[in-house]
XYZ file of C-alpha atoms in Angstrom:
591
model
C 74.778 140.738 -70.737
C 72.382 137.633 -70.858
C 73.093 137.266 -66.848
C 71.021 140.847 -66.916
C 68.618 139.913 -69.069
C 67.743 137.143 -66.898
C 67.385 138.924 -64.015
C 65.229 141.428 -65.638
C 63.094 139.054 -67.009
C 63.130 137.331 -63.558
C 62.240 140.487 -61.711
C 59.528 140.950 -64.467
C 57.966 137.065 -63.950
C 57.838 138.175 -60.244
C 56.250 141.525 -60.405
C 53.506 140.424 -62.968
C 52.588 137.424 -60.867
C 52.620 139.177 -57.528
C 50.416 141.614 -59.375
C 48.047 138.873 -60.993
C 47.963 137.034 -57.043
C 46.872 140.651 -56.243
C 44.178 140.519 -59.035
C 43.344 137.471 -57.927
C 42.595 137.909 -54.253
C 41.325 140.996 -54.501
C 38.547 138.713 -56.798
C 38.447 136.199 -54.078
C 37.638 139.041 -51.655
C 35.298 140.502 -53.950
C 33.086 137.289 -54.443
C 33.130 136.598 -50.620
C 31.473 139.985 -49.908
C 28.843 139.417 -52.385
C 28.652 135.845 -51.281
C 28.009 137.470 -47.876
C 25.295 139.883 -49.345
C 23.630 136.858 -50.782
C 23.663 134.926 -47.585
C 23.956 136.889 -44.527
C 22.815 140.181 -45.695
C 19.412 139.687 -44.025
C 21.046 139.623 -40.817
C 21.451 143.395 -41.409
C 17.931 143.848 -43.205
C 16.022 142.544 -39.529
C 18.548 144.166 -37.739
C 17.123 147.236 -38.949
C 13.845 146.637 -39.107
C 13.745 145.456 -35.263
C 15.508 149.010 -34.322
C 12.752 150.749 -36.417
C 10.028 148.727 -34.670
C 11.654 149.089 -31.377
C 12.329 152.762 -31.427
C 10.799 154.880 -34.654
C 7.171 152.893 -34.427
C 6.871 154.170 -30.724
C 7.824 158.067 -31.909
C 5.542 157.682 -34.908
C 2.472 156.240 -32.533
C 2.793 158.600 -30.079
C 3.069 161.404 -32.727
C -0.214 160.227 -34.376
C -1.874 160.106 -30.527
C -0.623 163.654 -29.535
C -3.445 165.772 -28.642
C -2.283 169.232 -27.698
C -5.388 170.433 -25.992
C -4.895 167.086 -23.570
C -1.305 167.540 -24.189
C -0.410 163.696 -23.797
C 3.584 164.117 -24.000
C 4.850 160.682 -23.842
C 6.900 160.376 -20.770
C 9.989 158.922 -21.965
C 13.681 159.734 -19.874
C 15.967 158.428 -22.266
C 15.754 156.108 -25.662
C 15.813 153.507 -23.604
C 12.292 154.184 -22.423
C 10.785 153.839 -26.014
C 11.961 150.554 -26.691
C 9.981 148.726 -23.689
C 12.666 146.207 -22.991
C 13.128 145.439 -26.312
C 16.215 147.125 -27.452
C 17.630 144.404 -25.276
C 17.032 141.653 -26.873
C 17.997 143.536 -30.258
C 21.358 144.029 -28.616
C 21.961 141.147 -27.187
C 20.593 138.414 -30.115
C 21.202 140.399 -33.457
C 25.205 140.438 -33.085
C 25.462 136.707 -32.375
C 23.431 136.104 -35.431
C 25.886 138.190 -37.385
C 28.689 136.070 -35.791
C 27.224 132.982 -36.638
C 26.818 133.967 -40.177
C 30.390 135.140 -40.606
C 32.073 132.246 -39.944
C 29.615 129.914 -40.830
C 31.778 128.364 -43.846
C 34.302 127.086 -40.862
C 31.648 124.817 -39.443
C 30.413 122.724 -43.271
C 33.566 120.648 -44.202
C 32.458 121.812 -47.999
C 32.539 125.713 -47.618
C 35.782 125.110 -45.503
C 37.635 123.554 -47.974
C 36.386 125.807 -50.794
C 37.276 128.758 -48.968
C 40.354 127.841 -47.917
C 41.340 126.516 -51.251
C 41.082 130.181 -52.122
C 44.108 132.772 -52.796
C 43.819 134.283 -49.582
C 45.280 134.482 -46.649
C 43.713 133.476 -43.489
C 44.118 136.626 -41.818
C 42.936 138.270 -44.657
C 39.546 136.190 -45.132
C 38.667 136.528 -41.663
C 39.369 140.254 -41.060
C 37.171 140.713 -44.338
C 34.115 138.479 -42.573
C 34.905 140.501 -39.663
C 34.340 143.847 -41.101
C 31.551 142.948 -42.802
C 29.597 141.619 -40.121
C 30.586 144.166 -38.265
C 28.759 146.931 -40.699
C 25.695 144.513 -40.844
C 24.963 145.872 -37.262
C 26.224 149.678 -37.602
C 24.332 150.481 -40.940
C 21.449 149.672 -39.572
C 21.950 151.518 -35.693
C 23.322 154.620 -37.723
C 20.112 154.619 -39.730
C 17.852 154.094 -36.758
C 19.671 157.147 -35.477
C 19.201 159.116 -38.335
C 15.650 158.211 -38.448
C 15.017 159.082 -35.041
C 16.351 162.332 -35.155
C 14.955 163.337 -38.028
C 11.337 162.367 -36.033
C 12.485 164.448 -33.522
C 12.809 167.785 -35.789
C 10.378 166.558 -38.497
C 7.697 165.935 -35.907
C 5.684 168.651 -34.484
C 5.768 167.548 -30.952
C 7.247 168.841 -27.478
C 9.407 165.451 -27.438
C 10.929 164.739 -23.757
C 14.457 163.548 -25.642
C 16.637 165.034 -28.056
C 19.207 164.545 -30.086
C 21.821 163.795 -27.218
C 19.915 161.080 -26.089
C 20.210 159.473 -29.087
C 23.343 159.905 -29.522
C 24.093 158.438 -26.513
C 21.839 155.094 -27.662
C 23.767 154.516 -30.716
C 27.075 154.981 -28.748
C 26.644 152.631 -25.797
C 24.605 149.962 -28.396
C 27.440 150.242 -31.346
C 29.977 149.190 -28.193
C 27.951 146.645 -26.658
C 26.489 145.193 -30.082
C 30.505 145.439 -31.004
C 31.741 143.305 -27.884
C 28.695 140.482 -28.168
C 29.815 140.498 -32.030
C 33.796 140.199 -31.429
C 32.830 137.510 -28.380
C 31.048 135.466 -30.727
C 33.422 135.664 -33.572
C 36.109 134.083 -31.053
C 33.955 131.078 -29.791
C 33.136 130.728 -33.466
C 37.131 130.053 -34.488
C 37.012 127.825 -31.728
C 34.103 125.442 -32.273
C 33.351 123.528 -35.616
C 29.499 122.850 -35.457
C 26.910 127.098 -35.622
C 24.517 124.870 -32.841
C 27.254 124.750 -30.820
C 28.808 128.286 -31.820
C 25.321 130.165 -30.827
C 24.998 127.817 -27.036
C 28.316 128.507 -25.854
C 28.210 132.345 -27.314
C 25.481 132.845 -25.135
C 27.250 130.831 -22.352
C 30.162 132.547 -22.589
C 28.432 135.794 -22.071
C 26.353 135.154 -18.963
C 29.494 132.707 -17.569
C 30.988 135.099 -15.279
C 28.119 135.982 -13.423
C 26.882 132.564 -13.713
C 30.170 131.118 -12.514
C 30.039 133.439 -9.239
C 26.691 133.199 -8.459
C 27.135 129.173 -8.283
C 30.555 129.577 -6.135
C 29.447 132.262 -3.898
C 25.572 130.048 -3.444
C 27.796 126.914 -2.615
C 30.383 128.034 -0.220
C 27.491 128.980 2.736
C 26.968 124.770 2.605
C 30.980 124.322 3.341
C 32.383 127.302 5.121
C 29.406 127.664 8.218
C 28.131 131.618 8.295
C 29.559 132.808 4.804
C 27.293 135.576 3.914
C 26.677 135.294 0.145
C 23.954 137.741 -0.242
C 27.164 140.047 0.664
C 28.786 139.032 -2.593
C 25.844 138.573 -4.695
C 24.192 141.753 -4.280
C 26.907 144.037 -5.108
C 27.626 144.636 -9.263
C 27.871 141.181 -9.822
C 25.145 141.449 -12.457
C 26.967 144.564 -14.671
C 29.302 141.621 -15.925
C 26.982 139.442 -18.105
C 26.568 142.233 -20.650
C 23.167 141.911 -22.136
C 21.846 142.586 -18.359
C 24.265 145.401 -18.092
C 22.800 146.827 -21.657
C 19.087 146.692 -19.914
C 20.318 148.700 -16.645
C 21.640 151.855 -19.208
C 18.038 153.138 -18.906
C 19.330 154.303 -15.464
C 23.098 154.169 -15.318
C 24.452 155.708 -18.374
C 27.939 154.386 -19.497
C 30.932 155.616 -18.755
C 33.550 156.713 -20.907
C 35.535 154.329 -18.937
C 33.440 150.956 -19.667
C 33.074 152.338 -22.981
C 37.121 152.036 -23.562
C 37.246 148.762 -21.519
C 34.605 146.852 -24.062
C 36.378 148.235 -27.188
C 39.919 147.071 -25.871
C 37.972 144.004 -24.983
C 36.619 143.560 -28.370
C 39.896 144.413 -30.310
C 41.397 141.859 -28.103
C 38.697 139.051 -28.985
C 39.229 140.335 -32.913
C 43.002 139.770 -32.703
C 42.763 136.651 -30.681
C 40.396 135.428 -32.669
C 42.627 135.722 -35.845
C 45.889 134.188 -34.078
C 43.496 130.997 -33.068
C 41.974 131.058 -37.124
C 45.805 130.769 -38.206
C 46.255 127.608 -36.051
C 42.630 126.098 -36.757
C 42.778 122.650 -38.579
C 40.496 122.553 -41.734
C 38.993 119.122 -40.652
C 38.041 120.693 -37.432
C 34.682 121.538 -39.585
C 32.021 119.551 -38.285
C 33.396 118.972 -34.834
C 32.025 119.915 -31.398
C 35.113 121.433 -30.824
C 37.983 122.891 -32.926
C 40.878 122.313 -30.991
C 41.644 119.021 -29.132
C 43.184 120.280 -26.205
C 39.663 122.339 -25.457
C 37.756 119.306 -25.600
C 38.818 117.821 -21.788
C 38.615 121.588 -20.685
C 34.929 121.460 -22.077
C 34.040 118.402 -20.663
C 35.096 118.687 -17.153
C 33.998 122.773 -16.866
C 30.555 121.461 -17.324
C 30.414 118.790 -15.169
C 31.651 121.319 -12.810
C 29.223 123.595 -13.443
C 26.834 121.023 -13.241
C 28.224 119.607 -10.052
C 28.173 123.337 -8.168
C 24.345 123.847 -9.657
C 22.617 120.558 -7.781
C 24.386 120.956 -4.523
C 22.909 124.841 -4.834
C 19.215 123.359 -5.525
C 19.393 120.435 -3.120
C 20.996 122.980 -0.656
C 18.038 125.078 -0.852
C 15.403 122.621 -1.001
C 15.971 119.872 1.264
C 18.770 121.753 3.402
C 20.247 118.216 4.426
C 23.865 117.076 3.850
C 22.836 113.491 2.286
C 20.219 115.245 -0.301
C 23.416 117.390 -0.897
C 25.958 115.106 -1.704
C 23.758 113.545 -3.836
C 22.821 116.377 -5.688
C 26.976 116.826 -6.617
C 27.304 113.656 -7.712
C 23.934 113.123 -9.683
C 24.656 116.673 -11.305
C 28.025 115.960 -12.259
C 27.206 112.333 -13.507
C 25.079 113.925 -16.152
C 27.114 117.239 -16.805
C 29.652 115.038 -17.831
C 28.435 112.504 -20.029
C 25.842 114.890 -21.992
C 29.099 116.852 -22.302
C 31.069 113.435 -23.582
C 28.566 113.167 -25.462
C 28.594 116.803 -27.440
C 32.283 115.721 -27.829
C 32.228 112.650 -29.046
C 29.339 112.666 -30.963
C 27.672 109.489 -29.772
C 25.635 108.780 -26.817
C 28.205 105.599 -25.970
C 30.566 107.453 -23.655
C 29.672 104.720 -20.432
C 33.378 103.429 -21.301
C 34.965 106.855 -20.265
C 34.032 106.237 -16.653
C 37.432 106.844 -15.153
C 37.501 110.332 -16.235
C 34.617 110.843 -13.813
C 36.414 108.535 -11.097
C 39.201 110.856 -11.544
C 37.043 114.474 -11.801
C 35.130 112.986 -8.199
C 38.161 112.609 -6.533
C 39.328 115.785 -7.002
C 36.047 117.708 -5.939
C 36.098 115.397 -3.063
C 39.656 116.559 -1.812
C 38.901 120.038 -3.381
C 35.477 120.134 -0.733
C 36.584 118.492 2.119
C 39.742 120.888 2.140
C 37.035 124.078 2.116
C 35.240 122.214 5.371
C 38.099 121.728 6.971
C 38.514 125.432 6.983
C 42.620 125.481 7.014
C 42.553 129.600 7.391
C 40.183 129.753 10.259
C 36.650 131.120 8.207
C 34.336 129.782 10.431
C 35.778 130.401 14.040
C 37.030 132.889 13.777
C 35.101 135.910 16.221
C 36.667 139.033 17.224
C 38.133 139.982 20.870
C 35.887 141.884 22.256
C 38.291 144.841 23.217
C 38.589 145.071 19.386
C 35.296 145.756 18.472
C 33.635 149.244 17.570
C 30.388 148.661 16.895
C 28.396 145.606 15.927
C 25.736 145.057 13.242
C 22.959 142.536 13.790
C 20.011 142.118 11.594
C 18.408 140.181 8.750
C 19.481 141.562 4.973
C 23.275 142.080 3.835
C 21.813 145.178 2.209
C 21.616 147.886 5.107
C 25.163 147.027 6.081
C 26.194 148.111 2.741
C 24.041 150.836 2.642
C 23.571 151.931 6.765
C 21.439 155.415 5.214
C 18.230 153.130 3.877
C 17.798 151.919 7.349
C 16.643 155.098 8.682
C 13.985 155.597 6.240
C 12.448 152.340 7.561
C 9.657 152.400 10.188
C 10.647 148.911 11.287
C 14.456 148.396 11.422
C 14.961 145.180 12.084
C 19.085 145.736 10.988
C 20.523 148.033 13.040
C 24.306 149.296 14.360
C 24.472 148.698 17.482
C 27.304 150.718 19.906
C 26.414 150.203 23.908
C 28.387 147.723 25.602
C 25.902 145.062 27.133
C 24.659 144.598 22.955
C 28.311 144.367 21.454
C 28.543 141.596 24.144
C 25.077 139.916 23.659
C 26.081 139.621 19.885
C 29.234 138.583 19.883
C 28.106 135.714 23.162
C 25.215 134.626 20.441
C 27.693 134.463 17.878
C 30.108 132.444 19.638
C 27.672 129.926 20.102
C 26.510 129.602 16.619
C 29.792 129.268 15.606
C 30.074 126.230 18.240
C 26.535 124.762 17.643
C 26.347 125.385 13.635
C 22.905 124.416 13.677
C 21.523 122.968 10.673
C 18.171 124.076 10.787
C 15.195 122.017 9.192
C 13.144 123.748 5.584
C 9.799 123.605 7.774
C 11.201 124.883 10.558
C 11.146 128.331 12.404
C 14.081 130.092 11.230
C 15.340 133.223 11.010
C 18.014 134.975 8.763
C 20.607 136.488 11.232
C 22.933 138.667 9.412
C 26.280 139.573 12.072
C 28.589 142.253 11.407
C 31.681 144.022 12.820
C 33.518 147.323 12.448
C 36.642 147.199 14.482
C 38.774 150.295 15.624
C 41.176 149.510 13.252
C 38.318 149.809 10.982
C 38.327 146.243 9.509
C 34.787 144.780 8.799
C 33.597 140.865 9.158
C 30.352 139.813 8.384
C 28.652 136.442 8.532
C 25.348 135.126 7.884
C 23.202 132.307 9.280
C 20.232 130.577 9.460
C 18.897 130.249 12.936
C 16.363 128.433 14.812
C 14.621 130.648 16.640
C 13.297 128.604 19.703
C 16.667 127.243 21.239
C 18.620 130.797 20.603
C 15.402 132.943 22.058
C 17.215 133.608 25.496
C 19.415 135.596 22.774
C 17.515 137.165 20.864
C 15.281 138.740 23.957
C 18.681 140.414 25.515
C 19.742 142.132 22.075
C 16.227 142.781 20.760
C 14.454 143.423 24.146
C 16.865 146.043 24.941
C 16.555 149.942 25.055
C 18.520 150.601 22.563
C 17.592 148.256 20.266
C 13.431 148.972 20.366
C 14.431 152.498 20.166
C 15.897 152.251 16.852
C 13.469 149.480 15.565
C 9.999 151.766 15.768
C 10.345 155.114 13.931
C 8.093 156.258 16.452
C 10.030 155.843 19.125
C 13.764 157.418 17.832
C 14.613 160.926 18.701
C 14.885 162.464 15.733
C 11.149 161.772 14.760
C 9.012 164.948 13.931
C 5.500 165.831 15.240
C 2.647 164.467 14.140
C -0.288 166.370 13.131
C -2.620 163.847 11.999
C -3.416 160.523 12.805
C -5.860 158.025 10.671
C -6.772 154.519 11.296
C -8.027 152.649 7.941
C -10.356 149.064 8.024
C -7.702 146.456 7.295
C -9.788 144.754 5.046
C -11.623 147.737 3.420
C -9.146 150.298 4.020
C -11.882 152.857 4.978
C -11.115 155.364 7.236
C -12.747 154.803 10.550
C -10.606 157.033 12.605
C -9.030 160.399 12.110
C -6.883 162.613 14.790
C -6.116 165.933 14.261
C -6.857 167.319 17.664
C -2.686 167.922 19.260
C -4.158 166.907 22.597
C -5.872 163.413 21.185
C -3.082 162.954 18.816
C -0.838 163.499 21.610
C -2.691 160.576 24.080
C -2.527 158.044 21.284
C 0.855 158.619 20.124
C 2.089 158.531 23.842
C -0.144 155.227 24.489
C 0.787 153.690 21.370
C 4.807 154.133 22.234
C 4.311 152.670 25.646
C 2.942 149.519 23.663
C 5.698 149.458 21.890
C 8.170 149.790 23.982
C 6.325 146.402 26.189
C 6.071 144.877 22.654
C 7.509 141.329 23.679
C 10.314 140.493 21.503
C 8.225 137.081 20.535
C 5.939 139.224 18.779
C 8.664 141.009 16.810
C 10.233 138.430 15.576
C 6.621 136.918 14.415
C 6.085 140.139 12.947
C 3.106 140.574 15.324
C -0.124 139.569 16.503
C -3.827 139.971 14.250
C -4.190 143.117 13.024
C -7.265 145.455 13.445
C -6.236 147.882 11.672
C -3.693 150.646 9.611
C -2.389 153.327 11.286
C -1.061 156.601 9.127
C 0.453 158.852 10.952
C 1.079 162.052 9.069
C 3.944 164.347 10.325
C 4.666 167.994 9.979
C 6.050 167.668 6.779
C 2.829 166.355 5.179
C 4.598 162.714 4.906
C 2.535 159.457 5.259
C 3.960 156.804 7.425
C 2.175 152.902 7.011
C 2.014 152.415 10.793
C 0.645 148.314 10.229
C 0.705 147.170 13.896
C -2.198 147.802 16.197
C -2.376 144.473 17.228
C -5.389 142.857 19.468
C -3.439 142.456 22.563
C -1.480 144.168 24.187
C -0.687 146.798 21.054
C -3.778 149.035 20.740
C -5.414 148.354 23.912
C -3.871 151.711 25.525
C -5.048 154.173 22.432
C -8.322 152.838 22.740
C -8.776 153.343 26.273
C -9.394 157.097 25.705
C -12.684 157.704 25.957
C -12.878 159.575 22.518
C -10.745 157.785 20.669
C -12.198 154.295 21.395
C -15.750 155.564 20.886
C -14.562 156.683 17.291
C -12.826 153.444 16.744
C -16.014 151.344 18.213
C -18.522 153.470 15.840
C -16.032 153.465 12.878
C -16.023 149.900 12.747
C -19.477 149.261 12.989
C -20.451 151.035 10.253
């Protein structure tokens, strides 16, 4: 009998205190919201008041400006178009402010020992300052919304957007305000000093674009012909977020990306917790929370730092000694400012074998890129495997072969007869055997090389080239038929007829010729191609001789073509030799 009363009064002790720990965390909880009100809670307050300014002031302005007799519509596409640009910054600054504030108490040894002294679990604590932070930047986009909507129907004003396109704003900034937020949360657990929290938040959200751009800009220096325009011009900027937020005005997002950067940001939330259950409480205070981050840290930015000055030094001086030293120097100072972060102390000289150590290892790291172990730089197709061939001067038309025939001037072309394919792969083959280092006041010229072969692999390579020892070259591939043809958009096939010529001053841009008779528009456009077709490839490559004046030739179709090259000699000597047409020319200029 007393053996059951002790277990009942047992069982009682242990359901009354579970339910007073209850009471008192649910107290705990209570005073950390308000604390979080009282401290952080105009976070939300200029959150809102930057959407109003960036999106309601512009409806309200244009609304008092609306004249319907003029009928001055403002010509806005999407919300995106009110803000101006600066809805980005909103996005992008705003949530890291939030994170910051959150977990703030981790970084002041005081708060962090407070807090923690507190009945509540860590998980508990931090999915609370989560949450909360979180609704500091939805209130406010929900009420912008609401706001704006209301504008829209409360307004009496033909307004280019609707309610959609709102809609769509507060969906794609809730997720990318969301992600920045959760991203910032995680470096948060792992640093112990908000300076240090908001740099490497902001680091950590422009790294992977950074990080490529520096590889891709470094590897041309070591691996002869690597064409990193290729590689940089692609979607490498849609990865650092707040630059993907600013392209939305023309690139909606899909519902794709949209899933991807929530299971992003639950991810960062979740990892963020695991890492807050294994944080030290002395970490507060320190550069870094964790000690095994802090060599990680320290050698990442001398790294970074070491890829950045051979990328300036590269590009200004263009000379391996300049170079080297611009790894070294770089690195030197990436890694003792970061020693310094670390350590707290500006006497970090005595850690010099770290660096001896980190040196080495770029060293072998380098020298095993230049000694090109796979082949990179030799390597140039057989001939009997080639399809066509693609010499020119940007990356971009060999990603995009349909913008080159809006050009008048195609300097990149595709090129498919048999003597060309030959001259292009012979003046590639000797690049690849000279690797010419040309000089930064030299005359050089971007040569972009490309290959389709008929098993439909591509290779492309990119160099710098100095023009005067490689011009036997360049006059067989751009002196030839098939090249000039393509080059002029006077001269391909496919052109349409012209029914008006004008010439314009070059300096006043007057009109001192027009053609609209077919059989003097005929005589200069037939003079004019057989200058173009003797054009000396010299001259194309300079981009031609002075220029008298501007040629637009208007075709059938009522479109304008800038025709920029009647040069003094020989281009424009044949069209003036008509005996009308030079008299016009002679007394349009004089006057």
């Amino acid at each position: 009998m007393m053996c059951c009363r002790c277990r009942l009064k047992k069982f009682l002790c242990m359901k009354w205190g579970a339910m007073l720990m209850s009471v008192k965390q649910w107290s705990a909880n209570r005073a950390m919201w308000g604390q979080n009100l009282r401290q952080i809670g105009w976070i939300a307050i200029i959150h809102w008041l930057l959407w109003l300014a960036a999106i309601v002031l512009p409806m309200a302005l244009a609304y008092s400006q609306y004249d319907p007799k003029v009928g001055n519509i403002p010509q806005w596409y999407s919300v995106y178009d009110i803000a101006n640009g600066m809805e980005a910054l909103c996005a992008w600054l705003v949530p890291i402010l939030a994170a910051a504030g959150v977990v703030r108490y981790m970084h002041e040894k005081r708060s962090a020992d407070f807090i923690h002294s507190l009945p509540i679990r860590r998980t508990e604590l931090l999915a609370g300052q989560m949450l909360i932070g979180w609704l500091f930047l939805a209130v406010p986009l929900v009420l912008t919304a609401l706001v704006a909507i209301g504008c829209l129907y409360g307004l009496d004003l033909p307004w280019p957007i609707g309610a959609g396109d709102v809609g769509r704003w507060l969906g794609e900034t809730l997720v990318v305000e969301t992600m920045i937020f959760a991203l910032g949360v995680m470096v948060g657990v792992l640093v112990g000093q908000s300076i240090v929290h908001i740099v490497l938040t902001n680091i950590a959200l422009f790294f992977p674009t950074g990080i490529m751009v520096l590889l891709f800009s470094n590897l041309p220096l070591w691996l002869y012909g690597f064409p990193d325009g290729y590689y940089l011009s692609g979607n490498l900027m849609d990865w650092a977020l707040p630059i993907r937020y600013k392209m939305l005005t023309d690139q909606a997002m899909s519902a794709g990306e949209a899933g991807l950067l929530l299971l992003l940001s639950l991810l960062f939330f979740g990892v963020s917790i695991w890492l807050y259950e294994r944080r030290p409480t002395e970490a507060a205070g320190q550069a870094l929370a964790f000690s095994v981050l802090r060599p990680l840290f320290v050698y990442g930015v001398a790294f970074c730092m070491c890829l950045t000055g051979g990328f300036y030094f590269g590009q200004v001086q263009r000379q391996w000694g300049w170079i080297i030293f611009g790894y070294v120097a770089f690195s030197l100072i990436g890694y003792a400012v970061a020693q310094m972060v670390v350590m707290k102390t500006w006497r970090v000289f005595h850690k010099w074998k770290g660096y001896i150590a980190f040196a080495a290892v770029m060293s072998v790291l380098f020298l095993t890129v230049r000694l090109d172990p796979v082949g990179y730089v030799r390597h140039v197709p057989n001939l009997s495997d080639i399809e066509k061939v693609y010499f020119g001067q940007s990356v971009m038309n060999w990603q995009n072969p349909n913008l080159m025939e809006r050009e008048f001037e195609a300097f990149d072309q595709f090129l498919r007869t048999k003597d060309n394919i030959k001259a292009v792969r012979a003046l590639h083959a000797q690049l690849v055997h000279d690797q010419p280092l040309p000089s930064r006041f030299g005359n050089v010229r971007p040569i972009v090389i490309g290959y389709v072969l008929k098993d439909g692999t591509r290779l492309l390579r990119r160099y710098e080239v100095p023009i005067e020892p490689y011009m036997l070259y360049f006059q067989r591939i751009m002196g030839s038929n098939e090249y000039k043809q393509q080059y002029y958009l006077l001269l391909r096939p496919s052109y349409s007829p012209i029914r008006q010529v004008t010439i314009r001053n070059v300096e006043t841009g007057r009109p001192v010729v027009v053609l609209a008779d077919p059989k003097e528009i005929e005589s200069f456009v037939q003079a004019l191609k057989q200058d173009l077709w003797n054009e000396p490839v010299e001259d194309i490559i300079r981009g031609g001789s002075t220029c008298r004046g501007i040629l637009n030739c208007c075709k059938a179709t009522a479109i304008r073509l800038p025709f920029p090259y009647l040069h003094t000699a020989p281009m424009f000597a044949n069209g003036c030799n008509n005996s009308i047409i030079g008299s016009k020319y002679r007394k349009g200029n004089a006057q």
